PDB file of C-alpha atoms and ligand atoms in Angstrom:
ATOM      1  CA  MET A   1     -17.401 -17.574   2.630  1.00 96.00           C
ATOM      2  CA  ILE A   2     -15.975 -16.376  -0.799  1.00 97.00           C
ATOM      3  CA  PHE A   3     -16.638 -13.203  -2.645  1.00 97.00           C
ATOM      4  CA  VAL A   4     -15.211 -11.523  -5.831  1.00 97.00           C
ATOM      5  CA  LYS A   5     -14.596  -7.807  -5.973  1.00 96.00           C
ATOM      6  CA  ASN A   6     -13.734  -5.798  -8.945  1.00 96.00           C
ATOM      7  CA  PHE A   7     -11.450  -2.576  -8.878  1.00 91.00           C
ATOM      8  CA  LYS A   8     -14.306  -0.735 -10.599  1.00 93.00           C
ATOM      9  CA  SER A   9     -16.666  -1.316  -7.682  1.00 93.00           C
ATOM     10  CA  ILE A  10     -14.327   1.168  -5.547  1.00 95.00           C
ATOM     11  CA  LYS A  11     -15.034   4.136  -7.793  1.00 95.00           C
ATOM     12  CA  ASP A  12     -17.352   5.600  -5.343  1.00 95.00           C
ATOM     13  CA  GLN A  13     -14.849   5.200  -2.523  1.00 97.00           C
ATOM     14  CA  GLU A  14     -13.279   8.523  -1.544  1.00 97.00           C
ATOM     15  CA  TRP A  15      -9.458   8.320  -1.776  1.00 98.00           C
ATOM     16  CA  SER A  16      -7.741   8.353   1.663  1.00 98.00           C
ATOM     17  CA  SER A  17      -4.551  10.437   2.059  1.00 98.00           C
ATOM     18  CA  THR A  18      -2.526  11.836   5.055  1.00 96.00           C
ATOM     19  CA  LYS A  19      -0.383  14.767   5.127  1.00 96.00           C
ATOM     20  CA  LYS A  20       2.586  12.514   6.260  1.00 96.00           C
ATOM     21  CA  TYR A  21       2.842  11.046   2.742  1.00 97.00           C
ATOM     22  CA  PRO A  22       2.784  13.708   0.031  1.00 94.00           C
ATOM     23  CA  GLY A  23       1.347  12.423  -3.355  1.00 98.00           C
ATOM     24  CA  VAL A  24       0.234   9.374  -1.832  1.00 98.00           C
ATOM     25  CA  ARG A  25      -3.476   8.184  -1.994  1.00 98.00           C
ATOM     26  CA  TYR A  26      -5.031   4.822  -1.133  1.00 98.00           C
ATOM     27  CA  LYS A  27      -8.273   2.790  -1.259  1.00 98.00           C
ATOM     28  CA  PHE A  28      -9.590  -0.306   0.656  1.00 98.00           C
ATOM     29  CA  LEU A  29     -10.614  -3.278  -1.410  1.00 98.00           C
ATOM     30  CA  ILE A  30     -10.716  -6.276   1.201  1.00 98.00           C
ATOM     31  CA  ASP A  31     -10.745  -5.068   4.395  1.00 98.00           C
ATOM     32  CA  LYS A  32     -13.161  -5.645   7.608  1.00 98.00           C
ATOM     33  CA  ASP A  33     -14.304  -1.850   7.770  1.00 97.00           C
ATOM     34  CA  PHE A  34     -15.421  -2.283   4.050  1.00 96.00           C
ATOM     35  CA  THR A  35     -16.151  -6.175   3.367  1.00 97.00           C
ATOM     36  CA  LYS A  36     -17.006  -9.289   5.347  1.00 97.00           C
ATOM     37  CA  SER A  37     -13.429 -10.369   5.365  1.00 98.00           C
ATOM     38  CA  SER A  38     -10.972 -11.394   8.183  1.00 98.00           C
ATOM     39  CA  GLY A  39      -7.353 -12.437   8.641  1.00 98.00           C
ATOM     40  CA  LEU A  40      -6.192 -10.572   5.587  1.00 98.00           C
ATOM     41  CA  SER A  41      -6.591  -7.156   4.052  1.00 98.00           C
ATOM     42  CA  LEU A  42      -5.821  -5.509   0.791  1.00 98.00           C
ATOM     43  CA  GLY A  43      -5.734  -1.918  -0.477  1.00 98.00           C
ATOM     44  CA  VAL A  44      -4.491  -0.228  -3.581  1.00 98.00           C
ATOM     45  CA  CYS A  45      -2.223   2.891  -3.325  1.00 98.00           C
ATOM     46  CA  GLU A  46      -1.110   5.353  -5.919  1.00 98.00           C
ATOM     47  CA  ILE A  47       2.067   7.493  -5.601  1.00 98.00           C
ATOM     48  CA  ALA A  48       2.062  10.510  -7.878  1.00 98.00           C
ATOM     49  CA  PRO A  49       5.353  11.591  -9.447  1.00 98.00           C
ATOM     50  CA  GLY A  50       7.532  13.133  -6.787  1.00 98.00           C
ATOM     51  CA  GLY A  51       5.379  11.562  -4.055  1.00 98.00           C
ATOM     52  CA  GLU A  52       6.814   9.259  -1.198  1.00 98.00           C
ATOM     53  CA  LEU A  53       5.514   6.934   1.608  1.00 98.00           C
ATOM     54  CA  ILE A  54       8.033   7.975   3.896  1.00 98.00           C
ATOM     55  CA  LEU A  55      10.128   5.571   6.134  1.00 98.00           C
ATOM     56  CA  HIS A  56       7.903   3.621   8.473  1.00 98.00           C
ATOM     57  CA  TYR A  57       7.631   0.007  10.219  1.00 98.00           C
ATOM     58  CA  HIS A  58       4.725  -1.874  11.538  1.00 98.00           C
ATOM     59  CA  ALA A  59       4.448  -5.132  13.541  1.00 98.00           C
ATOM     60  CA  PRO A  60       2.465  -7.148  10.801  1.00 98.00           C
ATOM     61  CA  ASN A  61       4.225  -8.315   7.783  1.00 99.00           C
ATOM     62  CA  GLU A  62       3.434  -6.648   4.542  1.00 99.00           C
ATOM     63  CA  ILE A  63       3.470  -7.668   0.784  1.00 99.00           C
ATOM     64  CA  TYR A  64       3.427  -5.071  -2.009  1.00 99.00           C
ATOM     65  CA  VAL A  65       2.393  -6.132  -5.539  1.00 98.00           C
ATOM     66  CA  VAL A  66       3.452  -3.537  -8.227  1.00 98.00           C
ATOM     67  CA  ASN A  67       0.683  -3.052 -10.545  1.00 97.00           C
ATOM     68  CA  LYS A  68       1.857   0.213 -12.571  1.00 98.00           C
ATOM     69  CA  GLY A  69       5.078   2.314 -13.058  1.00 98.00           C
ATOM     70  CA  LYS A  70       8.347   2.270 -11.076  1.00 98.00           C
ATOM     71  CA  GLY A  71       9.502   3.300  -7.572  1.00 98.00           C
ATOM     72  CA  ILE A  72      12.590   3.259  -5.339  1.00 98.00           C
ATOM     73  CA  LEU A  73      11.879   1.036  -2.344  1.00 99.00           C
ATOM     74  CA  ASN A  74      14.040   1.688   0.667  1.00 98.00           C
ATOM     75  CA  LYS A  75      14.911  -1.749   2.148  1.00 98.00           C
ATOM     76  CA  SER A  76      15.910  -0.560   5.698  1.00 98.00           C
ATOM     77  CA  GLY A  77      18.647   1.892   4.270  1.00 98.00           C
ATOM     78  CA  GLU A  78      19.348  -0.045   0.966  1.00 98.00           C
ATOM     79  CA  ASP A  79      17.535   1.275  -1.979  1.00 98.00           C
ATOM     80  CA  GLU A  80      16.296  -0.957  -4.946  1.00 98.00           C
ATOM     81  CA  GLU A  81      14.164   0.021  -8.099  1.00 98.00           C
ATOM     82  CA  ILE A  82      10.857  -1.916  -8.282  1.00 98.00           C
ATOM     83  CA  LYS A  83       8.622  -1.966 -11.116  1.00 98.00           C
ATOM     84  CA  LYS A  84       5.299  -3.427 -12.474  1.00 98.00           C
ATOM     85  CA  GLY A  85       5.262  -7.090 -11.966  1.00 98.00           C
ATOM     86  CA  ASP A  86       7.308  -6.983  -8.879  1.00 98.00           C
ATOM     87  CA  VAL A  87       6.142  -8.226  -5.714  1.00 98.00           C
ATOM     88  CA  VAL A  88       7.691  -7.267  -2.181  1.00 99.00           C
ATOM     89  CA  PHE A  89       7.770  -9.074   1.291  1.00 99.00           C
ATOM     90  CA  ILE A  90       8.497  -6.765   4.120  1.00 99.00           C
ATOM     91  CA  SER A  91       9.083  -8.686   7.354  1.00 98.00           C
ATOM     92  CA  ALA A  92       7.696  -7.526  10.861  1.00 98.00           C
ATOM     93  CA  ASN A  93       9.197  -4.148  12.056  1.00 98.00           C
ATOM     94  CA  ALA A  94      11.617  -3.749   8.955  1.00 98.00           C
ATOM     95  CA  LYS A  95      11.825  -0.115   8.015  1.00 98.00           C
ATOM     96  CA  HIS A  96      10.820   0.734   4.645  1.00 98.00           C
ATOM     97  CA  ALA A  97       9.784   3.500   2.179  1.00 98.00           C
ATOM     98  CA  LEU A  98       8.600   3.989  -1.306  1.00 98.00           C
ATOM     99  CA  ARG A  99       9.088   6.989  -3.521  1.00 98.00           C
ATOM    100  CA  ASN A 100       8.262   7.940  -7.037  1.00 98.00           C
ATOM    101  CA  ASN A 101      11.041   9.608  -8.983  1.00 98.00           C
ATOM    102  CA  GLU A 102       9.375   8.734 -12.437  1.00 98.00           C
ATOM    103  CA  LYS A 103       6.827  10.831 -14.724  1.00 98.00           C
ATOM    104  CA  GLU A 104       4.173   8.138 -14.434  1.00 98.00           C
ATOM    105  CA  THR A 105       2.048   7.353 -11.403  1.00 98.00           C
ATOM    106  CA  LEU A 106       3.168   4.284  -9.339  1.00 98.00           C
ATOM    107  CA  GLU A 107       0.400   1.941  -8.483  1.00 98.00           C
ATOM    108  CA  PHE A 108       0.747  -1.037  -6.085  1.00 98.00           C
ATOM    109  CA  TYR A 109      -1.345  -3.372  -3.786  1.00 98.00           C
ATOM    110  CA  TRP A 110      -0.646  -3.821  -0.174  1.00 98.00           C
ATOM    111  CA  ILE A 111      -1.624  -7.039   1.737  1.00 99.00           C
ATOM    112  CA  PHE A 112      -1.584  -7.326   5.386  1.00 99.00           C
ATOM    113  CA  PRO A 113      -2.268 -10.393   7.657  1.00 98.00           C
ATOM    114  CA  THR A 114      -4.713  -8.283   9.583  1.00 98.00           C
ATOM    115  CA  ASP A 115      -8.569  -7.852   9.521  1.00 98.00           C
ATOM    116  CA  ARG A 116      -8.127  -4.227   8.673  1.00 98.00           C
ATOM    117  CA  PHE A 117      -5.841  -1.409   7.562  1.00 98.00           C
ATOM    118  CA  SER A 118      -7.120   0.704  10.442  1.00 98.00           C
ATOM    119  CA  GLU A 119      -5.671  -1.679  12.937  1.00 98.00           C
ATOM    120  CA  VAL A 120      -1.872  -1.422  11.712  1.00 98.00           C
ATOM    121  CA  THR A 121      -0.026   1.036  13.914  1.00 98.00           C
ATOM    122  CA  TYR A 122       2.570   2.857  11.887  1.00 98.00           C
ATOM    123  CA  LEU A 123       5.898   3.649  13.621  1.00 98.00           C
ATOM    124  CA  TYR A 124       8.504   6.130  12.448  1.00 98.00           C
TER     125      TYR A 124
HETATM  126  O1  LIG B   1      -0.466   2.682   1.316  1.00 82.41           O
HETATM  127  C1  LIG B   1      -0.557   2.849   2.330  1.00 82.41           C
HETATM  128  C2  LIG B   1      -0.818   4.111   3.043  1.00 82.41           C
HETATM  129  C3  LIG B   1      -0.583   4.573   4.149  1.00 82.41           C
HETATM  130  O2  LIG B   1      -0.012   1.992   3.280  1.00 82.41           O
HETATM  131  C4  LIG B   1       0.450   0.789   2.786  1.00 82.41           C
HETATM  132  C5  LIG B   1       1.818   0.704   2.465  1.00 82.41           C
HETATM  133  C6  LIG B   1       2.885   0.514   3.680  1.00 82.41           C
HETATM  134  O3  LIG B   1       3.948   0.348   3.265  1.00 82.41           O
HETATM  135  O4  LIG B   1       2.570   0.390   4.829  1.00 82.41           O
HETATM  136 NI1  LIG B   2       4.447  -0.573   5.390  1.00 82.41          NI
END
C-alpha cells in the first residue's frame, strides 16, 4: 500500500500540545491513528521562540528532520545547535531535549518506528 499526503491536508487537524512542553505544538501526518499506515509514524512539531521540548527519553529510536529555524539540542547533557537541513538520530532511551532561543519558530519532523505516536511512553 502506498499513499502520498501533503502538509496542506492537515490544515483541518487541531494542533496538539501539553503543559509539559511550553511553546510546543504538533500535528500527526503518518500515524495509524490518522492514516492506514503501520510500522513507522511521522509528525510535525513547532517550537515557538522561548519554547522547549523538555528533557525526556523513550524506548523507540527517533529521528528529527529540521525544516525551519534553529534550536539547541540537548544530547544527554551536551548541547549542540541544530538548524534547517539537519537530521538527528536519537537512540532508544537516550535523554534529549530541544529548545528554541531564537526569534524564529523552529519546525521539525519527527519519525518513530512505531505504528503511532500515542503508543510512545515518555519518561523523564
Ligand atoms: O514533538 C513531539 C511532541 C511531544 O514529540 C516528538 C519529539 C520527541 O523528541 O519525542
Ligand atoms: Ni523524543
